[in-house]
Amino acid sequence: MPMQLNPSKFPIHWGMVLGAIVCTPPAIASTVSSASNLPTSSLNPTPGLEAPKLAQGFNFETQSPTRFIPILGPIPRQRPEVYSPEILERLRSGFFLGGDFGIDSAEGISAGLRLGYRDEEGRSIVFTGEGGEFLAGADVTYTQAAFSGDENGDGRRVGYRLSANFNNTRDDAFLSDDDDEDVREVFLPIGDEHEPWVNRIGFESQVVVPVSSTTVLMPGLSYEKIRIQNRAFDDDLFPVDEEGNQLSASDDGKDDIVLLSLFALQDNASRDEYGFPLSGNVFQLGTEQSIPTGNSTLDFNRLSAGYVQYLPVSLFGFAEGPRTLILGLQGGTILGDVPGYEAFNLGGFNSARGYGQGDVGTASSFIQARLEYRFPIAVTPGGFFEELRGSLGVQYVSDFDTASDVIGRPSEVRNEPGDGFGFSVGLHFLDLDVPVVDTLRVTAGVNDRGDFRAYFSIGPAF
């Protein structure tokens, strides 16, 4: 659960979600998850791990029952609900209530509410509503979770997800870091520093096919109607910014996007009792093909891939505990013309740390590399926390000079760098003696331009 602070100005990103379960016996605990795009739970929760019971009928946990969580980064994030036999054995039915609040560079100050029900077979229906300074949205999703089955494949079940949603907010592709004197801010042609909002309404369907206990395929179909406006629920449309640069693919500020997609995710990583990966690897691959229809003629294919390798390597440490070297590589390219709100946004916690989300650039191609070492610092049984671990990392991201390939060239117009390094130092407090919060991660990030940001997260690192 992330919270990002930039001490040089108002906090630009702060997210937290807390879920309370009002259950029918037997009870199912909710998931504490992130208000941003950072997952906070492990792929493979420890069998038998119970959530702290704060009161009868209320349960909290920071671990999701989902078997698969994708690699973080600029590539589209697909998180299927897939339950292993161990997870399914502990799955219980009930109503749940959750909420979130946050401060984000694009959404501003916002809050949300989540209501839902899940049965003992992994079927759920969830309503989510969000609103705030620069955000108004809602989502209704029905899910039938997939079952990965046992080692022989017995008990395997295909899952699916159906959702309808609308989301009105600003987009990182059209924003810039106003702390950086080299970066320009560009507004809509109506004065008063109006920034573009990307208003979306549409539906999505996705099938989840567990090929094995470690591999899942996800074909999908989605449709969205896009409107570029200056606020939520407004009739005025803006196809260009104040300097005449295109914001939408069409000439009237309205786009229709139909996407056929196929994603594959394979997880061969082993994790400790706190959910931190110790060895193995995770791989994901995806393709999304737009179909020209409706109000625009968008025709592009977005390809993306990511790989992370976890190596148990004893470089250094200050106590008993795991030492893990993490090597990560991601890349993607878009064939065809794509508007800024569908391009790759580079920079941020899941990219080059020390930069804000999208502050490195908005591009049609990118490559991103990550090197991180996690190590034990102290073990304090019976203390405020059981273990303290640390991390040192470096990240690099580049747009391959493809910012000019994006419709309207939003990155070039704002004079964003196009590539950048990030450096990070982190502390992980495990098994905290605090209700609900089991793991707290504090990370400091500095980029190659000297900008500093601090991040606070709940739950294990991916």
XYZ file of C-alpha atoms in Angstrom:
462
model
C 0.000 0.000 0.000
C 1.928 3.004 -1.237
C 2.347 6.497 0.036
C 4.707 8.738 -1.893
C 5.983 12.028 -0.538
C 8.038 14.704 -2.215
C 9.302 16.990 0.582
C 9.893 19.835 -1.848
C 6.156 20.333 -2.395
C 2.711 19.070 -1.426
C 2.575 15.253 -1.229
C 1.787 14.000 -4.719
C 0.845 10.413 -4.026
C -0.590 8.799 -0.933
C -2.716 5.715 -1.108
C -4.303 3.413 1.445
C -7.159 0.946 1.464
C -8.720 -0.622 4.535
C -11.383 -3.299 4.323
C -13.842 -4.393 6.992
C -15.813 -7.590 6.626
C -19.377 -7.913 7.856
C -19.608 -11.653 7.476
C -22.013 -14.523 7.607
C -20.378 -17.503 9.325
C -17.994 -18.774 8.194
C -16.279 -15.432 7.612
C -13.961 -14.339 4.845
C -11.427 -11.582 5.452
C -11.100 -8.661 3.091
C -7.906 -7.588 1.427
C -5.972 -4.499 2.359
C -4.886 -3.302 -1.060
C -3.572 -0.205 -2.746
C -5.330 2.923 -3.898
C -2.746 3.255 -6.640
C -1.516 0.644 -9.034
C 0.745 -1.106 -6.553
C -0.329 -4.594 -5.375
C 0.403 -5.213 -1.725
C -0.077 -8.931 -1.295
C 1.842 -12.081 -2.077
C 1.184 -14.517 -4.865
C 1.255 -17.463 -2.538
C -0.033 -16.696 0.957
C 1.288 -18.955 3.696
C -1.077 -21.870 4.343
C -2.857 -21.462 7.632
C -2.043 -17.763 7.987
C -4.972 -16.130 9.763
C -5.930 -12.478 9.695
C -6.003 -10.660 13.055
C -9.499 -10.690 14.492
C -10.309 -7.221 15.806
C -13.908 -7.994 16.756
C -16.366 -10.787 16.217
C -17.562 -10.622 12.627
C -14.727 -8.347 11.482
C -11.531 -9.648 9.943
C -8.609 -7.922 8.249
C -5.696 -9.230 6.259
C -2.919 -7.884 4.048
C -2.692 -11.015 1.921
C -4.836 -11.607 -1.136
C -6.094 -15.133 -1.889
C -5.152 -14.578 -5.539
C -2.462 -16.956 -6.789
C -1.002 -14.650 -9.458
C 0.165 -11.039 -9.323
C 1.820 -9.537 -12.431
C 5.080 -7.648 -12.677
C 4.859 -3.973 -11.767
C 5.738 -1.297 -14.283
C 4.486 0.734 -17.258
C 3.083 -2.330 -19.033
C -0.654 -3.038 -18.623
C -1.318 -4.811 -15.335
C -3.488 -7.922 -15.459
C -4.265 -9.505 -12.092
C -6.349 -12.667 -12.432
C -8.123 -14.309 -9.526
C -6.714 -17.839 -9.414
C -7.003 -19.994 -6.297
C -4.789 -22.944 -5.442
C -6.278 -25.915 -3.505
C -4.739 -24.545 -0.293
C -6.289 -21.115 -0.840
C -9.641 -22.613 -1.801
C -9.672 -24.697 1.381
C -9.451 -21.528 3.484
C -11.856 -19.485 1.354
C -15.031 -18.457 3.191
C -18.100 -16.535 2.174
C -19.357 -13.164 3.325
C -20.166 -9.547 2.617
C -17.311 -7.077 2.728
C -16.937 -3.327 2.982
C -13.774 -1.433 2.092
C -12.590 2.075 1.468
C -9.612 4.013 0.227
C -8.169 7.486 0.378
C -5.176 9.077 -1.262
C -3.295 12.044 -2.637
C -2.071 11.571 -6.192
C -0.533 13.879 -8.790
C -3.275 13.090 -11.318
C -6.268 12.456 -9.048
C -5.507 14.929 -6.259
C -7.177 14.274 -2.889
C -9.663 11.431 -3.282
C -11.571 8.756 -1.393
C -13.561 5.691 -2.323
C -15.899 2.975 -1.091
C -16.011 -0.719 -2.020
C -18.986 -3.012 -1.324
C -19.157 -6.672 -2.269
C -19.987 -10.284 -1.598
C -17.954 -13.450 -2.223
C -19.191 -17.022 -1.881
C -17.258 -20.143 -0.923
C -16.691 -21.080 -4.581
C -14.812 -17.893 -5.447
C -17.686 -16.058 -7.154
C -17.932 -12.389 -6.219
C -19.679 -9.167 -7.135
C -18.107 -5.853 -6.127
C -19.166 -2.230 -6.465
C -16.515 0.475 -6.184
C -17.154 4.218 -6.141
C -14.491 6.945 -5.996
C -14.552 10.714 -5.894
C -12.293 13.601 -5.033
C -10.485 16.721 -6.160
C -9.754 15.458 -9.692
C -11.547 12.107 -9.716
C -15.045 10.716 -10.190
C -15.601 7.060 -11.003
C -17.471 3.834 -10.349
C -17.055 0.169 -11.229
C -19.229 -2.959 -10.976
C -17.416 -6.277 -11.420
C -18.606 -9.881 -11.357
C -15.875 -12.518 -11.059
C -15.746 -16.277 -11.077
C -12.292 -17.157 -9.826
C -10.248 -19.789 -11.625
C -8.918 -22.876 -9.799
C -5.355 -23.928 -10.574
C -5.989 -27.529 -9.435
C -3.558 -29.950 -7.841
C -0.277 -31.262 -9.270
C -2.192 -33.561 -11.616
C -4.542 -30.805 -12.723
C -7.534 -32.274 -10.900
C -10.011 -29.623 -9.801
C -8.867 -27.082 -12.378
C -11.509 -24.533 -13.418
C -11.593 -21.724 -15.958
C -12.587 -18.348 -14.511
C -13.872 -15.097 -15.951
C -14.484 -11.465 -15.101
C -17.147 -9.025 -16.345
C -17.054 -5.333 -15.461
C -18.671 -2.032 -16.368
C -17.114 1.230 -15.308
C -16.658 4.938 -15.772
C -13.643 6.961 -14.704
C -13.149 10.713 -14.948
C -9.742 12.072 -13.978
C -6.636 13.805 -15.217
C -4.005 11.687 -16.984
C -0.275 11.559 -16.196
C 0.492 11.770 -19.927
C -0.772 15.364 -19.973
C 0.698 16.493 -16.637
C 4.238 17.512 -15.716
C 6.356 17.982 -12.608
C 6.015 21.679 -11.801
C 9.062 21.372 -9.512
C 11.321 20.805 -12.531
C 12.228 24.099 -14.217
C 13.122 22.261 -17.434
C 9.643 20.746 -17.801
C 6.752 22.798 -19.213
C 3.100 22.674 -18.193
C 0.555 22.840 -21.031
C -3.131 23.539 -20.482
C -6.390 23.539 -22.445
C -7.201 26.498 -24.733
C -9.707 28.047 -22.299
C -7.295 29.749 -19.888
C -7.334 29.639 -16.078
C -4.813 26.772 -16.130
C -7.363 24.095 -17.061
C -5.696 20.684 -17.464
C -7.046 17.865 -19.669
C -9.308 15.264 -18.096
C -9.659 11.838 -19.719
C -13.216 10.654 -19.143
C -13.800 6.939 -19.815
C -16.927 4.797 -19.834
C -17.013 1.201 -20.996
C -17.009 -2.502 -20.206
C -14.495 -5.340 -20.100
C -14.659 -9.123 -20.211
C -11.789 -11.498 -19.574
C -11.423 -15.276 -19.401
C -8.838 -16.755 -17.042
C -7.436 -20.114 -18.164
C -5.064 -21.873 -15.713
C -2.766 -23.897 -17.967
C -0.901 -25.282 -14.957
C -0.311 -24.455 -11.298
C 2.235 -21.807 -12.383
C 0.872 -20.518 -15.715
C -2.300 -18.703 -16.686
C -3.635 -17.337 -20.013
C -6.039 -14.376 -20.143
C -7.878 -13.556 -23.387
C -10.115 -10.502 -23.165
C -12.291 -7.948 -24.926
C -12.911 -4.359 -23.834
C -14.646 -1.239 -25.111
C -14.237 2.349 -23.902
C -15.686 5.655 -25.030
C -13.121 8.394 -24.365
C -13.889 12.119 -24.008
C -11.229 14.803 -23.426
C -12.745 17.493 -21.176
C -11.728 20.036 -18.553
C -13.591 18.369 -15.686
C -15.934 15.478 -14.914
C -19.527 15.468 -16.211
C -19.040 18.322 -18.664
C -20.291 18.711 -22.231
C -17.296 20.660 -23.570
C -14.788 18.650 -25.610
C -11.140 19.506 -26.306
C -9.324 17.670 -29.105
C -6.206 19.898 -28.728
C -4.325 21.739 -25.977
C -3.638 25.491 -25.836
C -0.789 25.161 -28.363
C -2.796 23.112 -30.866
C -1.270 19.710 -29.988
C -3.656 16.784 -30.331
C -5.063 15.205 -27.163
C -7.439 12.767 -28.863
C -7.051 10.706 -32.012
C -10.216 12.174 -33.517
C -10.794 15.817 -34.404
C -13.713 16.315 -31.999
C -12.226 15.142 -28.660
C -14.077 11.804 -28.654
C -12.481 8.393 -29.266
C -13.831 4.844 -29.231
C -11.401 2.059 -28.338
C -12.133 -1.654 -28.772
C -9.297 -3.925 -27.641
C -8.781 -7.640 -28.178
C -6.139 -8.819 -25.734
C -4.181 -11.892 -24.736
C -1.913 -12.018 -21.692
C 0.189 -14.855 -20.307
C 1.592 -14.907 -16.784
C 3.934 -17.508 -15.315
C 5.066 -17.519 -11.691
C 7.828 -19.886 -10.596
C 8.888 -17.883 -7.530
C 9.025 -19.255 -3.986
C 8.191 -16.943 -1.100
C 8.738 -16.774 2.625
C 6.054 -16.582 5.305
C 5.820 -12.809 4.822
C 5.169 -13.087 1.080
C 8.586 -11.833 -0.106
C 10.032 -13.694 -3.133
C 13.266 -15.569 -2.343
C 14.078 -17.528 -5.502
C 12.707 -18.435 -8.910
C 11.275 -16.155 -11.575
C 8.139 -14.478 -12.892
C 7.391 -13.872 -16.572
C 4.554 -12.093 -18.367
C 3.749 -11.414 -22.007
C 0.868 -9.531 -23.587
C -0.608 -8.230 -26.810
C -3.552 -5.861 -27.321
C -5.014 -5.162 -30.749
C -7.339 -2.218 -31.262
C -10.192 -2.510 -33.741
C -11.081 0.688 -35.637
C -14.689 1.486 -34.844
C -17.118 4.211 -33.901
C -15.783 7.717 -33.460
C -12.136 7.124 -34.356
C -9.978 5.001 -36.580
C -7.420 3.935 -33.984
C -5.510 0.910 -35.240
C -2.576 -0.160 -33.063
C -1.072 -3.221 -31.432
C 0.504 -2.898 -27.990
C 3.106 -5.566 -27.203
C 4.669 -5.898 -23.762
C 6.810 -8.318 -21.785
C 8.463 -8.513 -18.387
C 10.808 -10.874 -16.549
C 12.030 -10.900 -12.951
C 14.645 -13.302 -11.551
C 15.097 -13.801 -7.796
C 18.506 -15.133 -6.766
C 19.464 -16.185 -3.215
C 22.898 -14.522 -3.002
C 24.792 -13.861 0.241
C 26.420 -10.514 -0.522
C 25.998 -8.933 2.913
C 23.561 -8.755 5.810
C 23.548 -7.942 9.501
C 21.404 -10.723 10.968
C 19.921 -14.122 10.207
C 17.536 -14.055 7.307
C 17.179 -14.253 3.509
C 19.459 -12.383 1.132
C 18.000 -11.951 -2.333
C 19.280 -10.317 -5.517
C 16.531 -9.198 -7.897
C 17.077 -8.711 -11.623
C 14.189 -7.295 -13.632
C 13.706 -6.359 -17.278
C 10.616 -4.948 -18.977
C 9.872 -3.667 -22.422
C 7.073 -2.755 -24.744
C 6.266 -1.274 -28.120
C 3.145 0.006 -29.840
C 2.741 -0.598 -33.569
C 0.548 2.089 -35.096
C -0.714 5.469 -33.903
C -1.649 5.791 -30.249
C -2.926 8.762 -28.194
C -1.081 9.845 -25.050
C -3.628 8.362 -22.657
C -2.944 4.868 -24.112
C 0.871 5.159 -24.443
C 3.516 4.023 -21.933
C 3.953 6.449 -19.005
C 7.523 6.222 -17.709
C 8.819 7.188 -14.275
C 7.542 6.646 -10.741
C 7.747 4.031 -8.002
C 7.333 1.140 -10.454
C 9.744 2.628 -12.959
C 12.596 5.050 -12.175
C 12.201 6.072 -8.529
C 12.670 9.679 -7.563
C 10.609 10.666 -10.612
C 6.858 11.207 -10.443
C 4.493 8.961 -12.382
C 4.992 9.714 -16.092
C 7.638 12.413 -15.488
C 10.322 10.620 -17.545
C 8.115 10.552 -20.627
C 5.121 9.251 -22.563
C 6.237 6.998 -25.404
C 5.276 4.282 -27.865
C 8.240 2.068 -26.887
C 10.330 1.620 -23.768
C 12.809 -0.568 -21.958
C 13.233 -0.680 -18.219
C 15.823 -2.460 -16.068
C 15.970 -2.974 -12.327
C 18.597 -4.288 -9.911
C 17.802 -4.653 -6.222
C 19.355 -6.411 -3.234
C 17.326 -7.283 -0.119
C 19.050 -8.238 3.119
C 18.335 -8.784 6.842
C 19.223 -6.074 9.354
C 17.840 -7.222 12.724
C 15.698 -9.909 14.339
C 13.783 -8.799 17.465
C 11.366 -11.535 18.649
C 8.677 -10.124 20.885
C 9.474 -6.526 19.952
C 7.496 -3.913 18.063
C 8.433 -5.875 14.937
C 9.862 -9.355 14.476
C 12.331 -8.583 11.685
C 13.880 -5.568 10.000
C 15.161 -5.954 6.454
C 16.712 -3.510 4.040
C 16.939 -3.008 0.289
C 19.223 -1.172 -2.126
C 18.167 -0.655 -5.723
C 18.848 1.089 -9.003
C 16.422 1.508 -11.909
C 16.767 2.755 -15.461
C 14.110 3.513 -18.078
C 14.332 4.784 -21.672
C 11.747 5.638 -24.329
C 14.070 4.860 -27.293
C 13.331 8.362 -28.660
C 9.747 7.325 -29.464
C 8.011 10.264 -27.753
C 7.389 11.826 -31.164
C 5.454 8.723 -32.286
C 2.632 9.426 -29.818
C -0.307 11.459 -31.135
C 0.158 15.081 -30.043
C 3.714 14.397 -28.746
C 2.743 15.171 -25.083
C 6.187 14.249 -23.744
C 8.095 16.404 -26.234
C 5.710 19.326 -25.765
C 6.401 19.238 -22.026
C 10.164 18.810 -22.562
C 10.387 15.610 -20.535
C 13.791 13.848 -20.592
C 12.842 10.507 -22.190
C 15.223 8.458 -20.054
C 16.323 8.456 -16.447
C 17.958 6.635 -13.530
C 16.470 6.090 -10.098
C 18.218 5.003 -6.892
C 16.425 3.670 -3.816
C 17.064 2.642 -0.213
C 14.376 0.832 1.759
C 13.506 -0.549 5.201
C 11.004 -3.387 5.643
C 9.416 -3.826 9.100
C 7.940 -7.342 9.286
C 5.291 -8.736 11.621
C 4.490 -5.405 13.234
C 2.712 -5.324 16.589
C 0.005 -3.130 15.033
C -3.599 -4.119 14.206
C -4.161 -4.814 10.473
C -0.657 -3.683 9.412
C 1.582 -6.747 9.192
C 4.389 -5.348 7.015
C 5.507 -1.749 6.574
C 7.971 -0.704 3.876
C 9.668 2.701 3.830
C 11.614 3.586 0.666
C 13.575 6.691 -0.304
C 14.144 7.369 -4.017
C 16.516 9.824 -5.707
C 16.717 10.318 -9.464
C 19.605 11.427 -11.677
C 18.325 15.019 -11.592
C 18.577 15.178 -7.813
C 14.832 14.954 -7.088
C 13.877 13.056 -3.920
C 10.710 11.156 -3.032
C 9.766 8.961 -0.080
C 7.389 6.009 -0.380
C 5.461 4.232 2.373
C 3.866 0.878 1.578
C 1.977 -1.852 3.422
C 2.390 -5.493 2.466
C 5.217 -7.538 0.941
C 7.248 -6.251 -1.993
C 6.798 -8.098 -5.279
